[in-house]
Coordinates of C-alpha atoms in Angstrom, one line a residue:
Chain A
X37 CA 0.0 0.0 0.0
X38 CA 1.3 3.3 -0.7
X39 CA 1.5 6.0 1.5
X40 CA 1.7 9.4 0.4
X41 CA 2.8 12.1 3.2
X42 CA 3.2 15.4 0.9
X43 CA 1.0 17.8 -0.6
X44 CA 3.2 17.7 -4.1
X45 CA 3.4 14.1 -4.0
X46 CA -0.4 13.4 -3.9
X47 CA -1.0 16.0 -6.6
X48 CA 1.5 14.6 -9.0
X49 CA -0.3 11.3 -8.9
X50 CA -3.5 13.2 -9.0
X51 CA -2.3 15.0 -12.3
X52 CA -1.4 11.8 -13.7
X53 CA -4.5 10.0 -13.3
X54 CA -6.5 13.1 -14.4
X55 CA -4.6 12.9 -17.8
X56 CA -5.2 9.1 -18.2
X57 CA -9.1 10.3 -17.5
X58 CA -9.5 8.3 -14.2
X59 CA -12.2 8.9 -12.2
X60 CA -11.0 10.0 -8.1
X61 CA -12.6 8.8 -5.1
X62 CA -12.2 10.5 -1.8
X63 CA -12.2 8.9 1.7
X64 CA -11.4 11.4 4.6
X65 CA -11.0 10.4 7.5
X66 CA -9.0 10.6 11.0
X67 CA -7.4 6.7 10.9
X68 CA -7.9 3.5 13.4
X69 CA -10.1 2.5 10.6
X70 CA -12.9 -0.2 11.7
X71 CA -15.7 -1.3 9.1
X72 CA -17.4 2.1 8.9
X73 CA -14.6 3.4 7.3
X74 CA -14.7 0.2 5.3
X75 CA -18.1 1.0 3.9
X76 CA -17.0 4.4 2.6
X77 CA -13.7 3.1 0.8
X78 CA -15.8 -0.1 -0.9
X79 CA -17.8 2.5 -2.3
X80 CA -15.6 4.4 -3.6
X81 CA -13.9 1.7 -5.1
X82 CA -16.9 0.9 -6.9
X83 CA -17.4 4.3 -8.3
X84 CA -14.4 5.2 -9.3
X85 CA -11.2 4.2 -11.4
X86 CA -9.1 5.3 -8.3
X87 CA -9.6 5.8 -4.2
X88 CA -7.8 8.4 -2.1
X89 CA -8.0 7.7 1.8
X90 CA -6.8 10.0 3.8
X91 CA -5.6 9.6 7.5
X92 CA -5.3 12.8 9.1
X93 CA -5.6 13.5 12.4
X94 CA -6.8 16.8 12.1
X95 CA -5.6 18.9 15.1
X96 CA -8.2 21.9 13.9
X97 CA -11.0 20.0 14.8
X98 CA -10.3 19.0 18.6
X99 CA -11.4 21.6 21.2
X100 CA -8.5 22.2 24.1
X101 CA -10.0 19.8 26.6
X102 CA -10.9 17.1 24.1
X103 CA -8.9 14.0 23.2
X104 CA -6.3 14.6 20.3
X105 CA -3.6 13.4 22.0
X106 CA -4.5 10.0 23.1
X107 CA -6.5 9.6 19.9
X108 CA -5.8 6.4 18.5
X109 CA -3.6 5.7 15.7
X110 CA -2.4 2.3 14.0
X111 CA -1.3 3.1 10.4
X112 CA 0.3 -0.9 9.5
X113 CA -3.8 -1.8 10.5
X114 CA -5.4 0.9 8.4
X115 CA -2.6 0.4 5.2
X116 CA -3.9 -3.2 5.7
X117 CA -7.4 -2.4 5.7
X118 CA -7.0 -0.6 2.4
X119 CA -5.3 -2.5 0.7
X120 CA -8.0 -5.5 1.3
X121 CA -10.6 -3.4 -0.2
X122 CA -8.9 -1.9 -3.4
X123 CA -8.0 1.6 -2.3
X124 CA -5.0 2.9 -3.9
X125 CA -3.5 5.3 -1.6
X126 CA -3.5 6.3 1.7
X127 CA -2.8 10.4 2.3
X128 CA -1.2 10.5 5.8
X129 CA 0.6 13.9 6.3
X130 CA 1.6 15.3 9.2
X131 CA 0.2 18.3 10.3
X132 CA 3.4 20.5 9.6
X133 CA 2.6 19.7 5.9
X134 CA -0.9 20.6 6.1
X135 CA -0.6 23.7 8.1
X136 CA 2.7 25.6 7.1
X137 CA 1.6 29.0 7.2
X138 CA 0.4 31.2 9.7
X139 CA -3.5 30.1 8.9
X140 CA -5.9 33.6 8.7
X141 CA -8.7 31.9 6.7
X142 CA -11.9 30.5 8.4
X143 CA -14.5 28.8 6.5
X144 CA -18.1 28.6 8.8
X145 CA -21.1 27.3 7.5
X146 CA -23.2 29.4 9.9
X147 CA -27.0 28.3 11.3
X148 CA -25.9 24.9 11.0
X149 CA -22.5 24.7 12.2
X150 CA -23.8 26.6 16.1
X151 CA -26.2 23.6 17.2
X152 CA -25.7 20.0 18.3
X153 CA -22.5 19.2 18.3
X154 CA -21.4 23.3 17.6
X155 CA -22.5 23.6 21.3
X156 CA -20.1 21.3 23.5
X157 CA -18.0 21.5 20.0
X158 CA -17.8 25.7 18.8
X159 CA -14.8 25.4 17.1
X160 CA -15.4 21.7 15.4
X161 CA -17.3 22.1 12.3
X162 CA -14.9 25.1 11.2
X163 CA -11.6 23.0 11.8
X164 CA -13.8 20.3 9.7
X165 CA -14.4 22.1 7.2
X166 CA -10.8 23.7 6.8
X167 CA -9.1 20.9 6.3
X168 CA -11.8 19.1 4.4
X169 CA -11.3 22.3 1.7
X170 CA -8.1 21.4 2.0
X171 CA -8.2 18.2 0.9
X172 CA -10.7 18.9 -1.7
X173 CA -8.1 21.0 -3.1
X174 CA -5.5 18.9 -2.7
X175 CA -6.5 15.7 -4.0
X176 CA -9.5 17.2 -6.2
X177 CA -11.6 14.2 -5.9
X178 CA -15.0 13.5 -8.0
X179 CA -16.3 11.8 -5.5
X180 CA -15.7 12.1 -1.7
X181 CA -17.8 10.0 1.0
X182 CA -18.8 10.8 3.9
X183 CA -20.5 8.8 7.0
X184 CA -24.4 9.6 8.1
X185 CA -23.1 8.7 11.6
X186 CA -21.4 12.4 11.7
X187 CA -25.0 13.3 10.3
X188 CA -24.4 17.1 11.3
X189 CA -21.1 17.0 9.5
X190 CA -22.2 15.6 6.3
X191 CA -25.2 18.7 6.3
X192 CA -22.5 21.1 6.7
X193 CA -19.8 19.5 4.5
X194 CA -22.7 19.2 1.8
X195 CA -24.2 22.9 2.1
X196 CA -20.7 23.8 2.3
X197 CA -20.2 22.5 -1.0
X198 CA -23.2 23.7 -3.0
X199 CA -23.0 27.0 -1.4
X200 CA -18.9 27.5 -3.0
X201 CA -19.7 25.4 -6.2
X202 CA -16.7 22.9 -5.3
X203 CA -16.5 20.3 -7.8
X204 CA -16.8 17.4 -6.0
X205 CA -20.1 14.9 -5.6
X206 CA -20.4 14.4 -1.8
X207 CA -21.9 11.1 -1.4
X208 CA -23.7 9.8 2.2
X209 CA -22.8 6.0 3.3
X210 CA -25.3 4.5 6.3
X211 CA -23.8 4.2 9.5
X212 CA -22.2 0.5 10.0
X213 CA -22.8 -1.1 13.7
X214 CA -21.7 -3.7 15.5
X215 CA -23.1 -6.7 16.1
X216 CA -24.6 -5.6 19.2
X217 CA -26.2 -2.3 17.5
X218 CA -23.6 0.4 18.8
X219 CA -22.8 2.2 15.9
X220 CA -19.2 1.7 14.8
X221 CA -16.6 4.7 15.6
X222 CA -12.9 5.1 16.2
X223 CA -13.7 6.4 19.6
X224 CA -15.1 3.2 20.9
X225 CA -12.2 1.7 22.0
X226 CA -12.0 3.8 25.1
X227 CA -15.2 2.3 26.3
X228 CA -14.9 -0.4 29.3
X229 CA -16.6 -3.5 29.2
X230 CA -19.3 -2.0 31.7
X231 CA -19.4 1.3 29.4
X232 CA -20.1 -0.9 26.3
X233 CA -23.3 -2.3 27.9
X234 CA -24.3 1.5 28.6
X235 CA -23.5 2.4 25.5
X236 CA -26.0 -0.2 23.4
X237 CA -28.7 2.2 25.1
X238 CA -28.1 4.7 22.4
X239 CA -28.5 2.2 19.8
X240 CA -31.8 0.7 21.3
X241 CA -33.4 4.2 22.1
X242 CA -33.3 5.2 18.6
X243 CA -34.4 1.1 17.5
X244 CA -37.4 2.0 19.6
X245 CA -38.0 5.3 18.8
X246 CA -38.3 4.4 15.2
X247 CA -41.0 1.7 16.6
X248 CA -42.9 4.5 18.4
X249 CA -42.9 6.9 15.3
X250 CA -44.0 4.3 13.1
X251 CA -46.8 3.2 15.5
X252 CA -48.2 7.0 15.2
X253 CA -46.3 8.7 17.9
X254 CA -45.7 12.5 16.1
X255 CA -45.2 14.5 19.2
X256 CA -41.1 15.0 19.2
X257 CA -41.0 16.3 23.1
X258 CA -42.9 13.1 24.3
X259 CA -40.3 10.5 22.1
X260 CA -37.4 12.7 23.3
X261 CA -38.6 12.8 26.8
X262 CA -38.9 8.7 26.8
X263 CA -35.5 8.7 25.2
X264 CA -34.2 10.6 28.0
X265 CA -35.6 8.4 30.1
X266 CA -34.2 5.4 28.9
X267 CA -30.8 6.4 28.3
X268 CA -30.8 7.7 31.5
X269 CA -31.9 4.3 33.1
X270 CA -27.8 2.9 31.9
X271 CA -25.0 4.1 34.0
X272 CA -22.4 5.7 33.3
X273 CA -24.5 7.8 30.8
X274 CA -25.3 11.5 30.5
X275 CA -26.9 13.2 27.8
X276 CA -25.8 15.6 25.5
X277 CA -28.3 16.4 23.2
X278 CA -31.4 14.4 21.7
X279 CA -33.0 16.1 19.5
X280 CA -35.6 15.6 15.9
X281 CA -34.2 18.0 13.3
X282 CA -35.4 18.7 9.4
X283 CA -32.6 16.9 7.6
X284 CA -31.5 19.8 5.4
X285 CA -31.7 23.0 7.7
X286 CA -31.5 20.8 11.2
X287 CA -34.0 23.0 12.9
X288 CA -35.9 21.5 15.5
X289 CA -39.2 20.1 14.3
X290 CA -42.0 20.2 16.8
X291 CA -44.2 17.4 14.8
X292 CA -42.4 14.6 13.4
X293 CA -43.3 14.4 9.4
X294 CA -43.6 11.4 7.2
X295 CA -40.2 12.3 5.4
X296 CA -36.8 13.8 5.7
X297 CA -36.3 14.4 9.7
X298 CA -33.0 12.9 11.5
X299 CA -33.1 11.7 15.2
X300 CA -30.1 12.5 16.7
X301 CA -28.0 12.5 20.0
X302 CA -24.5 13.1 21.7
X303 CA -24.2 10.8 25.2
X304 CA -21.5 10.8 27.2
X305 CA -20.7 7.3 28.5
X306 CA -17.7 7.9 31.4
X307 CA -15.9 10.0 29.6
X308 CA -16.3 9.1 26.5
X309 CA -18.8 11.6 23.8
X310 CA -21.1 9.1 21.8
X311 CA -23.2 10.2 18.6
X312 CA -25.8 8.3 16.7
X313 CA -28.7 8.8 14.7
X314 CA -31.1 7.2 12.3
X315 CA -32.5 9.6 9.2
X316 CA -35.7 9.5 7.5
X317 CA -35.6 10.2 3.9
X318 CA -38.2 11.0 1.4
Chain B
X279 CA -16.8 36.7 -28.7
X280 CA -18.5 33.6 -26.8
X281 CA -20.9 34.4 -23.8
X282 CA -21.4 32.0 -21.4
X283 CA -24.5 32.3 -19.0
X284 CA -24.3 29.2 -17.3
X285 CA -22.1 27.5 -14.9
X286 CA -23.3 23.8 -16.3
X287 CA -22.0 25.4 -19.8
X288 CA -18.5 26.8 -18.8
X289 CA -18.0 23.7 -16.9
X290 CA -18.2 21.5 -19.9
X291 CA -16.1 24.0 -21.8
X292 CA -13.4 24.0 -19.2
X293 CA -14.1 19.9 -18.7
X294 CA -13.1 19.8 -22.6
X295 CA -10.0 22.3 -22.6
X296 CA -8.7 20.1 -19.7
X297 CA -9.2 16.9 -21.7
X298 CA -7.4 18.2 -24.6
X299 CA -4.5 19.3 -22.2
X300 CA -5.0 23.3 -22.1
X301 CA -3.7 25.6 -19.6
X302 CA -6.7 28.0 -18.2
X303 CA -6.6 31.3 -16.9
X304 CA -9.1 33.6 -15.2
X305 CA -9.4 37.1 -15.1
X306 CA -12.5 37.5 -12.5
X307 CA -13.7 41.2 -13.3
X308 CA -17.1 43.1 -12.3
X309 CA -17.1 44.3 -16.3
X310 CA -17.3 47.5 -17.7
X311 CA -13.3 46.8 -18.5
X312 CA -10.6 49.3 -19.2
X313 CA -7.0 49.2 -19.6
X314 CA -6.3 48.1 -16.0
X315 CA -8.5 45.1 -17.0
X316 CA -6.9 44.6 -20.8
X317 CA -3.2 44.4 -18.8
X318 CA -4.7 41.3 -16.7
X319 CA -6.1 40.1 -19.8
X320 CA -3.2 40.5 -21.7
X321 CA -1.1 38.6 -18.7
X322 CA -3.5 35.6 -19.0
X323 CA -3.8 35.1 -23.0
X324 CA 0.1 35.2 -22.8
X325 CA 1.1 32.6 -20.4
X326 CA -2.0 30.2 -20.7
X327 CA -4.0 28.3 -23.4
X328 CA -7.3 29.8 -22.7
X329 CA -8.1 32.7 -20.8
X330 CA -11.8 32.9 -19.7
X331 CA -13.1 36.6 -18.6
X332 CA -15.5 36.2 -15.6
X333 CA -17.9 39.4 -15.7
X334 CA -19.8 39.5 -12.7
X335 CA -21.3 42.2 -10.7
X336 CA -21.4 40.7 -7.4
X337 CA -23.7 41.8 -5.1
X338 CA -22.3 40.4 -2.0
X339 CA -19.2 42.7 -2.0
X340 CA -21.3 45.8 -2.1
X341 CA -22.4 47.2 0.8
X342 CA -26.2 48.3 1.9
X343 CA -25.1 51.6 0.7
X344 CA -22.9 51.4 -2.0
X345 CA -23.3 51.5 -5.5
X346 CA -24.2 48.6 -6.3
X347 CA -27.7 49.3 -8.6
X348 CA -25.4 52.3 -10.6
X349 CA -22.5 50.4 -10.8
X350 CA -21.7 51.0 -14.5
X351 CA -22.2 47.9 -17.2
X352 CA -21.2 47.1 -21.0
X353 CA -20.7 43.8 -21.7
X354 CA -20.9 44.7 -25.2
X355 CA -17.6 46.8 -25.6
X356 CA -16.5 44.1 -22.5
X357 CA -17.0 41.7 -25.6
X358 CA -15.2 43.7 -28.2
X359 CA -12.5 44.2 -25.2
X360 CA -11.7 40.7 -24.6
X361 CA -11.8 39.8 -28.3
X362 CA -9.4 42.1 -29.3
X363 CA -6.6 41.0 -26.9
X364 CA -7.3 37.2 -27.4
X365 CA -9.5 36.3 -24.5
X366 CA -11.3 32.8 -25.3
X367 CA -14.7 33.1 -23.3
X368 CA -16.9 35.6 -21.3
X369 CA -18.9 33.9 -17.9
X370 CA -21.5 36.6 -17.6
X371 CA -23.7 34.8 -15.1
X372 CA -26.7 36.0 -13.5
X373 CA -27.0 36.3 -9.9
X374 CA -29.4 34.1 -9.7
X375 CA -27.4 31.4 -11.4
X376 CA -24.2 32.3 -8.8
X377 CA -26.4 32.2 -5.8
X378 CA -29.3 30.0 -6.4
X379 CA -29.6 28.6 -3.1
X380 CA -30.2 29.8 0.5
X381 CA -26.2 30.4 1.4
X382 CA -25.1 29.0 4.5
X383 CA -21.5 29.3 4.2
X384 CA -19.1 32.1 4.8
X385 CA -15.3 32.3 4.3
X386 CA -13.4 34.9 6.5
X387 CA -9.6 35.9 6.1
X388 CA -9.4 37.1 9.8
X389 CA -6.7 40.2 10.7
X390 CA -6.7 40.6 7.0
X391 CA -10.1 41.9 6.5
X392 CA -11.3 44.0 9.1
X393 CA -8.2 46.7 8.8
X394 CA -7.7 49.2 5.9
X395 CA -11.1 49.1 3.2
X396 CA -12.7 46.7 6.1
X397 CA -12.7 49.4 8.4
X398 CA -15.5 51.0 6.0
X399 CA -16.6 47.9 4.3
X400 CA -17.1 45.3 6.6
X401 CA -18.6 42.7 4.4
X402 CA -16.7 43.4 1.5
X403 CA -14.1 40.8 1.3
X404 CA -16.2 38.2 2.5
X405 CA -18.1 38.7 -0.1
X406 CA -14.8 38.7 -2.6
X407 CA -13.5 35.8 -0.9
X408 CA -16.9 33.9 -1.8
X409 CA -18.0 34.8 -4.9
X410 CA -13.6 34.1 -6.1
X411 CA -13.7 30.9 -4.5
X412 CA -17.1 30.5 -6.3
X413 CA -15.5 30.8 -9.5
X414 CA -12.2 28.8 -8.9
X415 CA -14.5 25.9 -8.1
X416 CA -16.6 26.2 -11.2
X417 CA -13.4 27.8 -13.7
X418 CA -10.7 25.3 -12.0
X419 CA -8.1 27.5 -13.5
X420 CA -4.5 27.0 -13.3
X421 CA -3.9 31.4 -12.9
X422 CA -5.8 33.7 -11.7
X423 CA -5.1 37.4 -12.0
X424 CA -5.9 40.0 -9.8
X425 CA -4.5 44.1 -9.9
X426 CA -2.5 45.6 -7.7
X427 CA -5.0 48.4 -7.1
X428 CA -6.8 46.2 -5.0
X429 CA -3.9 45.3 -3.2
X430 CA -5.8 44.2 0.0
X431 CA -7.9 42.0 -2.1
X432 CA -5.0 40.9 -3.6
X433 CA -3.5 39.9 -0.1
X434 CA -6.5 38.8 1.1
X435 CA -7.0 36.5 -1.8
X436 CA -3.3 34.8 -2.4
X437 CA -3.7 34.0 1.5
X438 CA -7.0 32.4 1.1
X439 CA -5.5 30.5 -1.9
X440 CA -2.4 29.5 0.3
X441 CA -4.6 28.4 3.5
X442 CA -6.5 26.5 1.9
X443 CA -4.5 24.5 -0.6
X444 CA -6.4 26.3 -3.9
X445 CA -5.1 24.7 -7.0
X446 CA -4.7 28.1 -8.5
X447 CA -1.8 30.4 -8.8
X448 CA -2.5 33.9 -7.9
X449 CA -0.7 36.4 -10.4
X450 CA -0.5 39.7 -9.8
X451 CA -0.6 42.6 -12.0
X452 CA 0.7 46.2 -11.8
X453 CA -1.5 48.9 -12.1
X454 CA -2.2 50.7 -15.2
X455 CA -2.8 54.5 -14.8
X456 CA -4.5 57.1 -17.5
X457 CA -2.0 59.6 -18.8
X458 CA -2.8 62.0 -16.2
X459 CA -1.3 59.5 -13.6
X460 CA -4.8 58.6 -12.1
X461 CA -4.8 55.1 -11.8
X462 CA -8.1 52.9 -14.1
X463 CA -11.2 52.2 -12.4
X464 CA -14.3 51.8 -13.4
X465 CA -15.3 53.9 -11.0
X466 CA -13.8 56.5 -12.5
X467 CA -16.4 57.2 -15.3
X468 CA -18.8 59.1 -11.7
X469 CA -16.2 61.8 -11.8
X470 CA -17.1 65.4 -13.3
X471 CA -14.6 67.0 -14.6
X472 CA -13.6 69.2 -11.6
X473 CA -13.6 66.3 -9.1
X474 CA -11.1 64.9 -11.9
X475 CA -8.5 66.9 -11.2
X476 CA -8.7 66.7 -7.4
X477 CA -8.6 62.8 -7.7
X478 CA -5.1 63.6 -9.3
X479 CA -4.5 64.3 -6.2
X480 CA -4.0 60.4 -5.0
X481 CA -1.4 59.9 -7.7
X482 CA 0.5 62.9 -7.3
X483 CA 0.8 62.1 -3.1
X484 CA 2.2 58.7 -4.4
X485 CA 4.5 59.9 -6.3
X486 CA 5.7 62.6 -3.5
X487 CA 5.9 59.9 -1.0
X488 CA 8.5 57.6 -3.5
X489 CA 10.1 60.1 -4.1
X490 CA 10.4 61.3 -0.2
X491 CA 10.8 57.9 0.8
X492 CA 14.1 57.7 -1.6
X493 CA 15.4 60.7 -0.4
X494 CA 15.9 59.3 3.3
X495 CA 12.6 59.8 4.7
X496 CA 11.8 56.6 7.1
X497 CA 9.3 58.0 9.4
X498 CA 5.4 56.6 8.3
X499 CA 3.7 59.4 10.6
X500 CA 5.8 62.4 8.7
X501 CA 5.1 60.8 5.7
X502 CA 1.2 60.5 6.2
X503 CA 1.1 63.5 8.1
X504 CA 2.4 65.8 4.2
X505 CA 0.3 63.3 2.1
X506 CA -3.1 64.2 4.1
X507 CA -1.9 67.7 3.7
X508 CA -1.4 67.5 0.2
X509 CA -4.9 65.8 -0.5
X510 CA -6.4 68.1 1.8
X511 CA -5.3 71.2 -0.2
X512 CA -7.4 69.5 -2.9
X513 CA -11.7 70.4 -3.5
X514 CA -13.7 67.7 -2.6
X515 CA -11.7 65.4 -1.5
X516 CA -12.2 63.4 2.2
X517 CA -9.4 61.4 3.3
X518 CA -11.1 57.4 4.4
X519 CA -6.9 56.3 5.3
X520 CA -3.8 56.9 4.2
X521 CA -1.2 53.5 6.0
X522 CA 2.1 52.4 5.5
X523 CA 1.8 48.2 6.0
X524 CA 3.9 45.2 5.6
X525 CA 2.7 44.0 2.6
X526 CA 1.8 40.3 3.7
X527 CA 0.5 41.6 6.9
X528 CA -1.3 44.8 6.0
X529 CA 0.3 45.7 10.1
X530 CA 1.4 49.2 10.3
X531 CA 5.0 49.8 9.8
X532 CA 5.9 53.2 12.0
X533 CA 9.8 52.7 10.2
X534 CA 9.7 52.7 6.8
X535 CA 11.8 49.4 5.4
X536 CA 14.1 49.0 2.4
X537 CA 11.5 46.6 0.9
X538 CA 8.4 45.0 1.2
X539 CA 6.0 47.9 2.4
X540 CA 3.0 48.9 1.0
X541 CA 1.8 52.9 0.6
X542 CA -2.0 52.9 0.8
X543 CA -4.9 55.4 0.1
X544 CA -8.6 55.7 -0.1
X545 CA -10.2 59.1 -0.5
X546 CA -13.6 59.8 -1.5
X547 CA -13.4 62.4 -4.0
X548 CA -17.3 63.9 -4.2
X549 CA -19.6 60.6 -3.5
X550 CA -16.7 58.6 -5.2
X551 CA -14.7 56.4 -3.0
X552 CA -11.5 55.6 -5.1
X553 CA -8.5 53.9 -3.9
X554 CA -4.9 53.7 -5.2
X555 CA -1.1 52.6 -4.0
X556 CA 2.3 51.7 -4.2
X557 CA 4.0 48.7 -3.3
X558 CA 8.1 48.3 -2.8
X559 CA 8.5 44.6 -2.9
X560 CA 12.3 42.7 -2.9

């Protein structure tokens, strides 16, 4: 597997398969790959002549008090992981290469970037969206994909996108659990054994929230109220945020709708912050 | 001379120059060209395959006050402009094709911005820094070409480029000045013939400061101090700054340098705001 760890390296290989009229897949992402990840390279593997991943630890996106420094990292695993499903190379600067300069240029994506997350997180979404520009511009993708279990980030990265006509198609992929139902992420390996069983309460909330709403429950304080409740019930837990947003502006929605409404929430389980979500589409 | 209204359109032009291995060059302009213009032009058609001519009036730059509604327009002597010096294609867009959704997203080039033009025009260059990254995204031009007039939009947008990894090389351009000395602008055309003279004025302090700055002077406050004097002495003319900045900065400098300092005015002359400059680089 090759692994590319300069800016003028990847785009000479970029140039290159641009003249030979290859198609360019784009997987960001932060490392310790686990089968999420491998759901977003498989398909770009399938849509495109060539796939990008990158592994970037992107210190722009970590608030002072969160965890960037004990994130965790295994490069030989995630080369191997790439390799198995037909990604080509892996983009693994360090982040001297991606931020050289004295940086002066914020991108916000503002009404969306504030809530959720935005509110324990204010500077996330802009250091997510700084260095995914960045590697837009970088590796100039057709295609870049993008994980509905960060279902705030893929709103933003996606408005972002339309609003600044970048040329890129950005394309959703469903969030991959485990067998138990806990959504996969990179930041599950903190959990404890104990935390783990706390941390399947997120999973079954939403399971039986999408029971309730498709029994006729349409009132979204009642549903978040008994999801509160529930989570609650698991120790170790403490709740973030739940909320029932409109999937494109993620205002709250008072009355759940047939169509195109997300349920989402943030737990913390010991220390560890926990998102997941399931999305109703039209 | 081809117009092009679309950005589907100049996307499948630019889409075919790249196939067929062309070099591309933008010259992003708000029309109504003049010889300022035809030198950027003139840059492009020289040292790229295609140059395309983006005429745009944007009205996110403008201010609630400014002149945006009277800003002057001719996109036919535009056309005959661009066709005489070898331009390839016009992208003429409506605003309603530039901004056809609700925008979200907002790109700021903090400590650059606010200072100098900013002080007065507080949106402005977020609205150049969107409606430019706008057209990279759709254009994806190897050069871009900016004037020097401008120069904080010409700072402002080479450290926007550089931050975020833009696959675009920003060239710039000196500016080109009417025979009088009073540098182009298409502003110029709201000046009666009196106020005319009295906008001399800004080329003429230029000049004396050069001239005052080879002849030993090093102290920016002296220096400012005789050039408001000197505009002063001129009818209707109001002073908006006159600085002395680090050209990559735009920081006061109180000691003038050998190199790499920036002389800066803006002056209303009547209800026109004009700006002019010059810039000692190494």
């Amino acid at each position: 597997m090759k692994i590319v760890k300069t800016i003028s390296e990847i785009r000479d290989i970029v140039k290159d398969w641009r003249k030979a009229g290859y198609s360019i897949g784009l997987v960001p992402t932060m490392g310790y790959l686990h089968a999420g990840h491998g759901s977003l390279i498989e398909q770009s593997v399938k849509n495109n002549d060539k796939t990008v991943v990158s592994v970037f630890v992107n210190p722009t996106q970590f608030g002072p008090n969160e965890d960037l420094e004990k994130y965790p990292r295994d490069i030989d695993r995630d080369s191997q992981l790439v390799e198995s499903l037909g990604g080509d190379i892996i983009f693994n600067p360090e982040a001297s290469e991606m931020y050289n300069t004295k940086n002066y240029t914020y991108i916000t994506v503002q009404g969306l970037s504030e809530k959720l997350c935005g509110i324990t997180r204010p500077t996330h979404f802009a250091g997510v969206c700084q260095v995914v520009s960045k590697l837009f511009h970088i590796v100039m993708p057709d295609n870049a994909y993008f994980g509905l279990k960060d279902f705030q980030q893929y709103v933003i990265i996606k408005t972002m996108v339309e609003d600044l006509n970048f040329p890129v198609k950005i394309n959703p992929v469903n969030i991959v659990r485990e067998e138990s139902g806990i959504a996969m992420s990179s930041r599950n390996v903190y959990l404890t054994d104990d935390e783990k069983k706390s941390a399947l309460s997120l999973s079954d909330t939403l399971k039986k929230a999408s029971q309730l709403i498709n029994n006729g429950e349409k009132n979204s304080k009642e549903l978040i109220k008994q999801m509160q409740e529930f989570i609650s019930s698991h120790p170790y837990t403490k709740i973030d945020y739940i909320k029932i947003v409109d999937i494109n502006t993620l205002e709250d929605i008072a009355e759940i709708p047939d169509n195109n409404y997300a349920v989402l929430l943030a737990v913390y389980v010991g220390k560890t912050r926990l998102i997941d979500n399931f999305v109703q589409h039209s």
